[in-house]
Coordinates of C-alpha atoms in Angstrom, one line a residue:
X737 CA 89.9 71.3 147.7
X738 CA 91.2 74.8 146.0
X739 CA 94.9 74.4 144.7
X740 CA 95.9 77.4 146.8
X741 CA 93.7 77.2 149.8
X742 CA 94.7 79.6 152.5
X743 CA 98.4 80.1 151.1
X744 CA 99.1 83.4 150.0
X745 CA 102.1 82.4 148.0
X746 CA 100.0 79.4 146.1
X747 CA 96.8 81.7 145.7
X748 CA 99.3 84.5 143.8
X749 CA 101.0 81.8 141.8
X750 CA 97.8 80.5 140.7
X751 CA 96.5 84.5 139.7
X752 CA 99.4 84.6 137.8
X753 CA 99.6 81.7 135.8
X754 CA 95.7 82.2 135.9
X755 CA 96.7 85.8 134.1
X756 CA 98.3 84.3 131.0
X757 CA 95.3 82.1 130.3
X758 CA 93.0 85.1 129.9
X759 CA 95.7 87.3 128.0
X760 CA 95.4 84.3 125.8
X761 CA 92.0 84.7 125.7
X762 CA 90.9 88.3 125.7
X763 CA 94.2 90.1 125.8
X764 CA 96.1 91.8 123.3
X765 CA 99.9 93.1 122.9
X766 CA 100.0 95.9 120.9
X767 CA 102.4 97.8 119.1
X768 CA 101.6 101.3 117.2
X769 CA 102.6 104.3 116.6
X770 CA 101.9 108.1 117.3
X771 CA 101.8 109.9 113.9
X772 CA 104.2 107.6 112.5
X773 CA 107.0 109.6 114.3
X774 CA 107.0 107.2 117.9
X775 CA 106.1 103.6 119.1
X776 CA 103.8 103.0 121.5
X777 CA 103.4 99.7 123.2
X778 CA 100.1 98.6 125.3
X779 CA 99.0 95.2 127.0
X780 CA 95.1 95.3 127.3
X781 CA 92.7 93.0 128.1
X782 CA 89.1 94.0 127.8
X783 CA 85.9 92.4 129.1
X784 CA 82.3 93.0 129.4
X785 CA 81.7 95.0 132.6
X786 CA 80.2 93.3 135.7
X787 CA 81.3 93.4 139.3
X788 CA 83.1 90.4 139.2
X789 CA 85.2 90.8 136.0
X790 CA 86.0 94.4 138.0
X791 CA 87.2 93.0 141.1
X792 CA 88.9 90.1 139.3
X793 CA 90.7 93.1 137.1
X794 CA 92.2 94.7 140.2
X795 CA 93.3 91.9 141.7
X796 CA 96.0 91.8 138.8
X797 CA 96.0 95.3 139.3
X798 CA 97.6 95.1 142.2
X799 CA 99.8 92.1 141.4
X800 CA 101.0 92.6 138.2
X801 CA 100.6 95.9 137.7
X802 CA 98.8 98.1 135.0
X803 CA 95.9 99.8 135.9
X804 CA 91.7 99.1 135.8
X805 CA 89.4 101.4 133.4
X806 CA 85.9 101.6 133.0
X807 CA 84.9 102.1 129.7
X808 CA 81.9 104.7 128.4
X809 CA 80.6 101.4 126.9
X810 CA 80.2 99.0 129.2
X811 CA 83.6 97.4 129.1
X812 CA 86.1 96.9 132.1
X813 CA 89.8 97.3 130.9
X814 CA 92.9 96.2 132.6
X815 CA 95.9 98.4 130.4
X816 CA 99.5 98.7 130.9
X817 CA 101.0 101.7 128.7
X818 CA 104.1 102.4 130.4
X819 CA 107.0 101.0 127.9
X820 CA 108.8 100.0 131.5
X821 CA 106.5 98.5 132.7
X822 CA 105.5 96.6 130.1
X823 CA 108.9 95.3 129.9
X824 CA 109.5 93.6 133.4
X825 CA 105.5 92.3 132.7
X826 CA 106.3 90.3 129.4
X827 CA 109.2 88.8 131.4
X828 CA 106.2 86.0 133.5
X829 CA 106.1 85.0 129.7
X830 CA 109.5 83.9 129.8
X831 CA 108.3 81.4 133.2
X832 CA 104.7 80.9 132.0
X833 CA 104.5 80.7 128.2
X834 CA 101.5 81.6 125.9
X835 CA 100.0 79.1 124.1
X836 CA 97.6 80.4 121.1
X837 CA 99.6 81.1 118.2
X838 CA 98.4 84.7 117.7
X839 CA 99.1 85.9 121.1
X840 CA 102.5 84.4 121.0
X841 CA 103.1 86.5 117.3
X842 CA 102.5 89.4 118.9
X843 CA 104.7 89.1 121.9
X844 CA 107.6 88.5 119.2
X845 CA 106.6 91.3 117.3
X846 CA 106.6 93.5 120.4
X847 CA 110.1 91.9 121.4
X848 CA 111.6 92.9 117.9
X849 CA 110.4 96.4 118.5
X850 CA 111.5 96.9 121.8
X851 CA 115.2 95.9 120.2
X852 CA 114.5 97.7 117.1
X853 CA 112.9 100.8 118.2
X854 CA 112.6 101.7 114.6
X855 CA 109.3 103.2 113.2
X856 CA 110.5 102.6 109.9
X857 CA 111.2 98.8 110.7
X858 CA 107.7 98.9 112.6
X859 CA 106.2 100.6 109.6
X860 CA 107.2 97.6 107.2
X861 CA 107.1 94.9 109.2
X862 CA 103.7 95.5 111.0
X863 CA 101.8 93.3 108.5
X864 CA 103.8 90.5 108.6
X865 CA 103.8 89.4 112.2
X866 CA 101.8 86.9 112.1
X867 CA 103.7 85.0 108.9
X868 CA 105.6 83.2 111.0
X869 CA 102.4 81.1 112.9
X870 CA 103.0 77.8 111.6
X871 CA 106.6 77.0 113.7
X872 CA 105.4 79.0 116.4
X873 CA 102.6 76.4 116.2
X874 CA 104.8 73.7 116.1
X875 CA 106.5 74.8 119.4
X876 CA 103.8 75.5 120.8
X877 CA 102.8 71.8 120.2
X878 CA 106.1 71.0 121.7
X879 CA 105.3 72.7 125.4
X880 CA 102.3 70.8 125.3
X881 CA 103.5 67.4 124.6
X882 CA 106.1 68.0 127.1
X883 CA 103.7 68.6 130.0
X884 CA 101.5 65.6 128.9
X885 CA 104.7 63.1 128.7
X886 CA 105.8 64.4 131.8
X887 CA 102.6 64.6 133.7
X888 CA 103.4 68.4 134.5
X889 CA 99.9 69.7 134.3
X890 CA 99.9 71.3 137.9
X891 CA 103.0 73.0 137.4
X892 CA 101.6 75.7 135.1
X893 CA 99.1 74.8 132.9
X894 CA 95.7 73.5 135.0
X895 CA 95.7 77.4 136.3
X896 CA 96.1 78.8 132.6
X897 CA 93.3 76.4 131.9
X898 CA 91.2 78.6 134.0
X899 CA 92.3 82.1 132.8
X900 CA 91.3 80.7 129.4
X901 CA 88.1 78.9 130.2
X902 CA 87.1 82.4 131.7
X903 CA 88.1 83.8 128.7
X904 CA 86.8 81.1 125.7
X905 CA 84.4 78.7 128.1
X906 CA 80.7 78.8 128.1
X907 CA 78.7 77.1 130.3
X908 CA 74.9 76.5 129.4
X909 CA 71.8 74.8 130.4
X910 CA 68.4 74.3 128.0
X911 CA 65.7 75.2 130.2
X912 CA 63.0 73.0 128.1
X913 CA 65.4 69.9 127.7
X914 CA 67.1 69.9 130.8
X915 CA 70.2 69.5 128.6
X916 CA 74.1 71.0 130.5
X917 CA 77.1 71.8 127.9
X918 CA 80.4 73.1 128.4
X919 CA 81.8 74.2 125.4
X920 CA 85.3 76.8 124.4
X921 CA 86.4 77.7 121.3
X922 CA 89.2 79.0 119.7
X923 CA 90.5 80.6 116.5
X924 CA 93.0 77.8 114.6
X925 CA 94.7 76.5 117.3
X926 CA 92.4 73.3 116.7
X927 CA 95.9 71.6 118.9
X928 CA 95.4 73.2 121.7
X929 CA 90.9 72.5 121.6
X930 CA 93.0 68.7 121.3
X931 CA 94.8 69.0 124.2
X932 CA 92.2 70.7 126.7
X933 CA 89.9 67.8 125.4
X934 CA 92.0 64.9 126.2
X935 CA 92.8 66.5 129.5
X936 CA 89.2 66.2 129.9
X937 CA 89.0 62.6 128.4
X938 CA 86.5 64.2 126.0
X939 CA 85.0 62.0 123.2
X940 CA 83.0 64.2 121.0
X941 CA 84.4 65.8 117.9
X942 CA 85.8 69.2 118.3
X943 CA 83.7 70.8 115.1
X944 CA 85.2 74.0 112.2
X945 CA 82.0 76.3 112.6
X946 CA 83.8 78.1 109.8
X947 CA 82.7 75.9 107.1
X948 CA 79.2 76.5 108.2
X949 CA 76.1 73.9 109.8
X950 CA 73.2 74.5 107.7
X951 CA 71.1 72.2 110.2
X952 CA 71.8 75.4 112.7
X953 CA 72.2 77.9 110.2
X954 CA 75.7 79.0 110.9
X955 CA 77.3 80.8 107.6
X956 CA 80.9 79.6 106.6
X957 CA 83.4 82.0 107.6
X958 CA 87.1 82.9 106.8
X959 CA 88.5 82.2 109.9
X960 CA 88.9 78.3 111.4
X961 CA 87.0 78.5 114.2
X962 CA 87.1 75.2 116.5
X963 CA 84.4 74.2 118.8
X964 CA 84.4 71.6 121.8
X965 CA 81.2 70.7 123.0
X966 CA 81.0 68.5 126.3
X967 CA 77.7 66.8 127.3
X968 CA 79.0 64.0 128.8
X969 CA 78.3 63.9 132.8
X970 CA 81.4 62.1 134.0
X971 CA 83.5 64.6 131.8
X972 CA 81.3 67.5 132.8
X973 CA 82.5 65.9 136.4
X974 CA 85.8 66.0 135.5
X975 CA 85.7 70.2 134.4
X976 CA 83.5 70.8 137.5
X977 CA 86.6 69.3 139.8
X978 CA 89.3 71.2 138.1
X979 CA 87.3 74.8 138.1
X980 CA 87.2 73.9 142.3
X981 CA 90.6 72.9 142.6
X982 CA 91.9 75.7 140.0
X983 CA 89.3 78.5 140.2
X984 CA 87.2 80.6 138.3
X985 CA 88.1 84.5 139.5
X986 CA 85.6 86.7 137.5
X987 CA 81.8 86.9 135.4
X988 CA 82.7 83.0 134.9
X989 CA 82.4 81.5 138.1
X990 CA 79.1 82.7 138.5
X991 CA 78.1 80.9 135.8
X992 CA 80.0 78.1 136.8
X993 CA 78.5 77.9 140.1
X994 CA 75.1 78.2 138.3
X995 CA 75.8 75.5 135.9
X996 CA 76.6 73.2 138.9
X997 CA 73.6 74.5 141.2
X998 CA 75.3 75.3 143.8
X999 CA 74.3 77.9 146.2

């Protein structure tokens, strides 16, 4: 049974919260400048164009705001440039919290400029906004263990789940082996890869593709990169259920329904 069902009120909270996850994911909050003489502030978020991702776009078009582009090359962008209106936007932050490190960095950064409205401050500070990760981190860490101790998952975090399994989830089948895998990565957050596995009662180990895997060739890297792969049926169970209860909106639930076979 779908969380929202036929309840407009539920199906909008769900987009919503659903939102965050894929800024999390594929969004960006952006602060620049125009010939280092004025600020300009932009919340983007930028996927591969198909039908699906469009229509998913303009759904938060229409109830968040911003507005829908089609790129030249083959990208489908939702973008909010109005200083305004970015303003009463970042306040759903406030209810529904980020919860990668690096998106979380920039919305402070964008905060302090909105208050500052300084180029030169902007100037000198642009570098340094992600200096502060490791106690964001550690709050971060705190949200979570708050909603596991207090069993709070539906209250906000199973639909980010979704925004950010559309976002970082991949779902794939090996044709010649038969073999299904669910896997999402992120970029150091190897907390949160923690906590969306134990939600899942995963067992396998979430792996740092960074530091390379010569049996698949992968080269080591700079970045931490975190992988969770799921083979496991009864988890892969377990994902299939909360994708129907919380749902997929764009490209992703195609090949969710895929995945799953059904028609």
């Amino acid at each position: 049974k779908k969380y929202f069902s036929n309840n407009t009120n539920l199906r909008n909270d769900h987009l919503i919260k659903f939102w965050v996850g894929l800024m999390d994911g594929d969004g960006s909050i952006q602060v620049n400048h125009w010939q280092k003489k004025n600020l300009q502030f932009r919340l983007i978020i930028k996927l591969k164009y198909t039908d699906n991702n469009f229509k998913m776009l303009k759904l938060f078009e229409s109830l968040i705001g911003g507005k829908v582009n089609i790129s030249s090359k083959n990208f489908v962008l939702w973008v909010v440039n109005n200083k305004q209106e970015i303003i009463r936007i970042i306040k759903i932050f406030d209810k529904y919290p980020l919860f990668t490190t690096n998106k979380r960095a920039q919305l402070e950064f964008l905060k302090q400029n909105l208050i500052f409205n300084d180029i030169t401050w902007y100037l000198i500070n642009r570098n340094n906004k992600y200096f502060n990760n490791k106690n964001i981190s550690e709050i971060i860490i705190k949200n979570l263990n708050d909603i596991k101790i207090n069993n709070s998952y539906d209250e906000y975090f199973n639909s980010w789940l979704s925004g950010f399994i559309e976002a970082e989830g991949c779902f794939s089948s090996r044709k010649t082996s038969n073999v299904k895998s669910f896997s999402i990565g992120q970029n150091d957050d190897l907390f949160l890869l923690e906590f969306i596995k134990n939600k899942f009662k995963g067992s396998t180990k979430i792996r740092n593709t960074s530091k390379g895997d010569a049996t698949r060739r992968t080269p080591r890297t700079k970045l931490n990169f975190y992988l969770l792969e799921i083979y496991k049926l009864e988890t892969l169970m377990l994902i299939y259920n909360h994708c129907i209860k919380y749902p997929l909106l764009g490209e992703k639930k195609l090949s969710f329904l895929k995945f799953y076979s059904i028609k």
